[in-house]
PDB file of C-alpha atoms and ligand atoms in Angstrom:
ATOM      1  CA  MET A 129     -11.552  93.643  64.490  1.00 61.00           C
ATOM      2  CA  ASN A 130     -10.220  93.788  60.937  1.00 65.00           C
ATOM      3  CA  THR A 131     -10.803  90.459  58.889  1.00 77.00           C
ATOM      4  CA  THR A 132      -9.659  91.289  55.733  1.00 87.00           C
ATOM      5  CA  ILE A 133      -6.158  89.572  54.284  1.00 95.00           C
ATOM      6  CA  GLU A 134      -3.822  92.421  53.351  1.00 98.00           C
ATOM      7  CA  ARG A 135      -0.971  92.489  51.002  1.00 98.00           C
ATOM      8  CA  SER A 136       2.375  94.509  51.290  1.00 98.00           C
ATOM      9  CA  LEU A 137       5.004  94.968  49.084  1.00 98.00           C
ATOM     10  CA  VAL A 138       8.674  94.430  50.485  1.00 99.00           C
ATOM     11  CA  ILE A 139      11.477  95.033  48.510  1.00 99.00           C
ATOM     12  CA  VAL A 140      15.131  93.827  49.626  1.00 99.00           C
ATOM     13  CA  LYS A 141      17.515  96.522  48.779  1.00 98.00           C
ATOM     14  CA  PRO A 142      20.786  96.414  46.912  1.00 98.00           C
ATOM     15  CA  ASP A 143      22.696  96.351  50.060  1.00 98.00           C
ATOM     16  CA  GLY A 144      20.444  93.595  51.497  1.00 98.00           C
ATOM     17  CA  VAL A 145      20.903  91.441  48.147  1.00 98.00           C
ATOM     18  CA  ARG A 146      24.869  92.341  48.356  1.00 98.00           C
ATOM     19  CA  ARG A 147      25.084  91.048  51.567  1.00 98.00           C
ATOM     20  CA  GLY A 148      23.176  87.942  50.857  1.00 98.00           C
ATOM     21  CA  LEU A 149      20.308  88.763  53.207  1.00 98.00           C
ATOM     22  CA  ILE A 150      17.311  88.122  50.951  1.00 99.00           C
ATOM     23  CA  GLY A 151      17.038  84.600  52.782  1.00 98.00           C
ATOM     24  CA  GLU A 152      17.544  86.027  56.144  1.00 98.00           C
ATOM     25  CA  VAL A 153      14.574  88.645  55.535  1.00 99.00           C
ATOM     26  CA  ILE A 154      12.342  85.973  53.924  1.00 98.00           C
ATOM     27  CA  ARG A 155      13.334  83.837  56.773  1.00 98.00           C
ATOM     28  CA  ARG A 156      11.582  86.247  59.497  1.00 99.00           C
ATOM     29  CA  ILE A 157       8.579  86.767  57.300  1.00 99.00           C
ATOM     30  CA  GLU A 158       7.898  83.368  57.119  1.00 98.00           C
ATOM     31  CA  ALA A 159       8.621  82.878  60.471  1.00 98.00           C
ATOM     32  CA  LYS A 160       6.140  85.707  61.698  1.00 98.00           C
ATOM     33  CA  GLY A 161       3.913  83.335  59.804  1.00 98.00           C
ATOM     34  CA  TYR A 162       3.007  85.832  56.412  1.00 98.00           C
ATOM     35  CA  ALA A 163       2.783  83.778  53.353  1.00 98.00           C
ATOM     36  CA  ILE A 164       5.060  84.892  50.099  1.00 98.00           C
ATOM     37  CA  VAL A 165       2.474  84.928  46.997  1.00 98.00           C
ATOM     38  CA  ALA A 166       4.929  86.569  44.560  1.00 98.00           C
ATOM     39  CA  MET A 167       8.917  87.191  44.389  1.00 98.00           C
ATOM     40  CA  GLY A 168      11.574  87.988  42.103  1.00 98.00           C
ATOM     41  CA  ILE A 169      14.766  89.297  41.215  1.00 98.00           C
ATOM     42  CA  ARG A 170      14.624  92.794  39.374  1.00 98.00           C
ATOM     43  CA  THR A 171      16.744  95.406  38.602  1.00 97.00           C
ATOM     44  CA  ALA A 172      14.797  98.708  39.156  1.00 98.00           C
ATOM     45  CA  THR A 173      14.649 101.895  36.777  1.00 98.00           C
ATOM     46  CA  ASP A 174      14.383 105.535  37.184  1.00 97.00           C
ATOM     47  CA  GLU A 175      10.770 105.013  35.470  1.00 97.00           C
ATOM     48  CA  LEU A 176       9.544 102.228  38.083  1.00 98.00           C
ATOM     49  CA  LEU A 177      11.195 104.213  41.243  1.00 98.00           C
ATOM     50  CA  GLY A 178       9.909 107.593  39.858  1.00 96.00           C
ATOM     51  CA  THR A 179       6.227 105.702  40.499  1.00 96.00           C
ATOM     52  CA  HIS A 180       7.576 103.760  43.350  1.00 97.00           C
ATOM     53  CA  TYR A 181       8.764 106.813  45.312  1.00 97.00           C
ATOM     54  CA  ALA A 182       6.023 109.067  44.072  1.00 94.00           C
ATOM     55  CA  GLU A 183       5.366 110.148  48.003  1.00 94.00           C
ATOM     56  CA  HIS A 184       8.490 111.572  47.395  1.00 96.00           C
ATOM     57  CA  ALA A 185       9.042 113.717  44.567  1.00 95.00           C
ATOM     58  CA  GLY A 186      10.794 117.109  44.747  1.00 95.00           C
ATOM     59  CA  LYS A 187      12.440 115.712  48.436  1.00 95.00           C
ATOM     60  CA  PRO A 188      16.133 116.369  48.145  1.00 95.00           C
ATOM     61  CA  PHE A 189      16.924 112.943  49.094  1.00 94.00           C
ATOM     62  CA  LEU A 190      15.115 111.716  45.685  1.00 95.00           C
ATOM     63  CA  PRO A 191      17.813 111.320  43.259  1.00 96.00           C
ATOM     64  CA  GLY A 192      20.575 109.885  45.648  1.00 96.00           C
ATOM     65  CA  LEU A 193      17.541 107.418  46.854  1.00 97.00           C
ATOM     66  CA  ILE A 194      17.132 106.719  42.995  1.00 97.00           C
ATOM     67  CA  GLU A 195      20.782 106.126  42.846  1.00 97.00           C
ATOM     68  CA  TYR A 196      20.894 103.580  45.629  1.00 97.00           C
ATOM     69  CA  MET A 197      17.868 101.399  44.588  1.00 98.00           C
ATOM     70  CA  GLU A 198      19.570 101.078  41.104  1.00 98.00           C
ATOM     71  CA  SER A 199      22.895 100.204  42.530  1.00 98.00           C
ATOM     72  CA  GLY A 200      22.300  96.721  42.071  1.00 98.00           C
ATOM     73  CA  PRO A 201      19.729  93.932  41.781  1.00 98.00           C
ATOM     74  CA  ILE A 202      16.658  93.927  44.099  1.00 99.00           C
ATOM     75  CA  ALA A 203      14.362  91.065  45.467  1.00 99.00           C
ATOM     76  CA  VAL A 204      11.133  91.948  45.297  1.00 99.00           C
ATOM     77  CA  ILE A 205       8.172  90.205  47.427  1.00 99.00           C
ATOM     78  CA  VAL A 206       4.436  90.408  47.744  1.00 99.00           C
ATOM     79  CA  VAL A 207       3.720  89.274  51.360  1.00 98.00           C
ATOM     80  CA  GLU A 208      -0.024  88.500  52.645  1.00 98.00           C
ATOM     81  CA  GLY A 209      -1.531  88.180  55.687  1.00 98.00           C
ATOM     82  CA  HIS A 210      -3.872  90.124  58.585  1.00 98.00           C
ATOM     83  CA  ARG A 211      -2.183  93.371  58.970  1.00 98.00           C
ATOM     84  CA  VAL A 212       0.587  92.391  57.352  1.00 98.00           C
ATOM     85  CA  VAL A 213       1.378  96.024  56.467  1.00 98.00           C
ATOM     86  CA  GLU A 214       2.046  97.064  59.745  1.00 98.00           C
ATOM     87  CA  GLY A 215       3.392  93.768  60.846  1.00 98.00           C
ATOM     88  CA  PHE A 216       6.214  93.845  58.224  1.00 99.00           C
ATOM     89  CA  ARG A 217       6.746  97.687  59.201  1.00 98.00           C
ATOM     90  CA  SER A 218       7.166  96.400  62.792  1.00 98.00           C
ATOM     91  CA  LEU A 219       9.580  93.276  61.898  1.00 99.00           C
ATOM     92  CA  ALA A 220      11.711  95.940  59.731  1.00 99.00           C
ATOM     93  CA  GLY A 221      11.832  98.608  62.273  1.00 98.00           C
ATOM     94  CA  VAL A 222      12.396 102.534  61.726  1.00 98.00           C
ATOM     95  CA  THR A 223      14.323 104.259  58.709  1.00 98.00           C
ATOM     96  CA  ASN A 224      17.314 104.969  60.402  1.00 98.00           C
ATOM     97  CA  PRO A 225      19.164 101.570  61.396  1.00 98.00           C
ATOM     98  CA  THR A 226      21.308 102.932  63.766  1.00 98.00           C
ATOM     99  CA  ALA A 227      18.276 104.002  65.732  1.00 98.00           C
ATOM    100  CA  ALA A 228      16.177 100.861  64.755  1.00 98.00           C
ATOM    101  CA  ALA A 229      15.512  98.038  67.768  1.00 98.00           C
ATOM    102  CA  PRO A 230      17.790  95.036  67.721  1.00 98.00           C
ATOM    103  CA  GLY A 231      15.140  92.385  66.998  1.00 98.00           C
ATOM    104  CA  THR A 232      14.134  94.056  63.924  1.00 99.00           C
ATOM    105  CA  ILE A 233      15.948  93.726  60.496  1.00 99.00           C
ATOM    106  CA  ARG A 234      17.304  97.119  60.115  1.00 98.00           C
ATOM    107  CA  GLY A 235      18.180  96.501  63.698  1.00 98.00           C
ATOM    108  CA  ASP A 236      20.096  93.398  63.779  1.00 98.00           C
ATOM    109  CA  LEU A 237      21.520  93.888  60.106  1.00 98.00           C
ATOM    110  CA  GLY A 238      21.918  97.472  59.089  1.00 98.00           C
ATOM    111  CA  ARG A 239      24.304 100.204  60.584  1.00 98.00           C
ATOM    112  CA  ASP A 240      25.291 103.691  59.162  1.00 97.00           C
ATOM    113  CA  TRP A 241      28.098 103.287  56.926  1.00 94.00           C
ATOM    114  CA  GLY A 242      28.639 107.152  56.216  1.00 94.00           C
ATOM    115  CA  THR A 243      26.696 107.338  53.149  1.00 91.00           C
ATOM    116  CA  PRO A 244      24.552 110.222  52.130  1.00 90.00           C
ATOM    117  CA  MET A 245      21.679 107.712  51.569  1.00 95.00           C
ATOM    118  CA  ILE A 246      20.410 105.482  54.770  1.00 97.00           C
ATOM    119  CA  GLU A 247      20.889 101.901  53.366  1.00 98.00           C
ATOM    120  CA  ASN A 248      18.810 100.203  55.479  1.00 98.00           C
ATOM    121  CA  ILE A 249      18.233  96.915  53.778  1.00 98.00           C
ATOM    122  CA  VAL A 250      14.580  96.668  53.132  1.00 98.00           C
ATOM    123  CA  HIS A 251      11.391  98.653  52.028  1.00 98.00           C
ATOM    124  CA  GLY A 252       7.772  97.799  53.190  1.00 98.00           C
ATOM    125  CA  SER A 253       4.739  99.546  52.088  1.00 98.00           C
ATOM    126  CA  ASP A 254       3.278 102.051  54.678  1.00 98.00           C
ATOM    127  CA  SER A 255      -0.256 101.511  54.240  1.00 98.00           C
ATOM    128  CA  ALA A 256      -2.879  99.103  52.534  1.00 97.00           C
ATOM    129  CA  GLN A 257      -3.059 101.941  49.780  1.00 96.00           C
ATOM    130  CA  SER A 258       0.547 102.003  49.133  1.00 97.00           C
ATOM    131  CA  ALA A 259       0.895  98.254  48.613  1.00 98.00           C
ATOM    132  CA  ALA A 260      -1.654  98.055  46.288  1.00 97.00           C
ATOM    133  CA  ARG A 261      -0.069 100.878  44.200  1.00 97.00           C
ATOM    134  CA  GLU A 262       2.987  99.546  44.662  1.00 98.00           C
ATOM    135  CA  ILE A 263       2.551  95.897  43.464  1.00 98.00           C
ATOM    136  CA  GLU A 264       0.565  97.202  40.587  1.00 98.00           C
ATOM    137  CA  ILE A 265       3.737  98.646  39.678  1.00 98.00           C
ATOM    138  CA  TRP A 266       6.232  95.560  40.099  1.00 98.00           C
ATOM    139  CA  PHE A 267       3.385  93.014  39.584  1.00 98.00           C
ATOM    140  CA  PRO A 268       0.981  94.095  37.225  1.00 97.00           C
ATOM    141  CA  GLY A 269      -2.064  92.484  37.392  1.00 96.00           C
ATOM    142  CA  LEU A 270      -1.290  90.390  40.267  1.00 95.00           C
TER     143      LEU A 270
HETATM  144  P1  IDP B 430      10.979 103.745  54.738  1.00 54.87           P
HETATM  145  O1  IDP B 430      11.717 102.904  53.979  1.00 54.87           O
HETATM  146  O2  IDP B 430      10.996 103.849  56.645  1.00 54.87           O
HETATM  147  O3  IDP B 430       9.198 103.922  54.504  1.00 54.87           O
HETATM  148  P2  IDP B 430      10.504 106.762  53.835  1.00 54.87           P
HETATM  149  O4  IDP B 430      10.320 108.023  54.607  1.00 54.87           O
HETATM  150  O5  IDP B 430       9.643 106.119  52.796  1.00 54.87           O
HETATM  151  O6  IDP B 430      11.166 105.581  54.877  1.00 54.87           O
HETATM  152  O7  IDP B 430      12.204 106.832  53.075  1.00 54.87           O
HETATM  153  C1  IDP B 430      12.369 106.182  51.725  1.00 54.87           C
HETATM  154  C2  IDP B 430      13.689 105.865  51.692  1.00 54.87           C
HETATM  155  O8  IDP B 430      14.720 106.689  51.448  1.00 54.87           O
HETATM  156  C3  IDP B 430      14.587 105.343  53.538  1.00 54.87           C
HETATM  157  O9  IDP B 430      14.176 103.832  53.681  1.00 54.87           O
HETATM  158  C4  IDP B 430      16.143 105.609  53.307  1.00 54.87           C
HETATM  159  O10 IDP B 430      16.374 104.756  52.356  1.00 54.87           O
HETATM  160  C5  IDP B 430      15.789 106.868  52.558  1.00 54.87           C
HETATM  161  N1  IDP B 430      15.694 108.166  52.980  1.00 54.87           N
HETATM  162  C6  IDP B 430      14.928 108.797  53.644  1.00 54.87           C
HETATM  163  N2  IDP B 430      14.760 109.522  54.473  1.00 54.87           N
HETATM  164  C7  IDP B 430      16.101 110.194  54.381  1.00 54.87           C
HETATM  165  C8  IDP B 430      17.170 110.979  54.874  1.00 54.87           C
HETATM  166  O11 IDP B 430      16.993 111.534  55.386  1.00 54.87           O
HETATM  167  N3  IDP B 430      18.382 110.834  54.269  1.00 54.87           N
HETATM  168  C9  IDP B 430      19.311 109.578  53.520  1.00 54.87           C
HETATM  169  N4  IDP B 430      18.079 108.949  53.267  1.00 54.87           N
HETATM  170  C10 IDP B 430      16.825 108.696  53.545  1.00 54.87           C
HETATM  171 MG1   MG B 431       8.485 104.514  52.970  1.00 54.87          MG
END
C-alpha cells in the first residue's frame, strides 16, 4: 500500500474557463475527496508552456497547443491526496473528449469542435515526478 500523500497539477484550460467550468471542475475534485492546496487564475506564456510541455518538445502539435493554452486565462490548481495523480487522470478521462467516457470531466463536458487542437477542458499531471516539476513552474517553492 502506498501511504505517501501526492500532489497533482490541474489546469482548467482556456476553453474550460471560457465556458464557465472552473467551478464544475473544482466541484468534482472536492466531491472525490481531494484537497485543493493552491489555485490561481493565470495567463500562460511561451516560456511557462515551453517548460510545462517539455515532454512534447519537437512534436508537430506543440505550437498549436501553446496557441490554444494562451487563448485566454487558465485556472491553475494544486490538488493533494493519496494517489491523486492517477485519481485525477481517472476523473478527467482520456485525451480525446469524443472518446472520453461519460462520467468523466472530458466525457461529460467536452466534445470535438473541429479545431486542429484537441480542446479538452483540463490538464492533469501524468506522474508524481511530472507533478513536482509542473508545480514548481506554476507555484515556485510551494
Ligand atoms: P493529456 O492532456 O491527456 O495528458 P497529452 O498527450 O499530454 O495529453 O497532450 C497534451 C495536450 O495536447 C492534450 O490534452 C490535447 O489538448 C493536445 N493534444 C495531444 N495530442 C494531440 C493531437 O494529436 N492533436 C491535437 N491536439 C493534441
Ligand atoms: Mg499530458
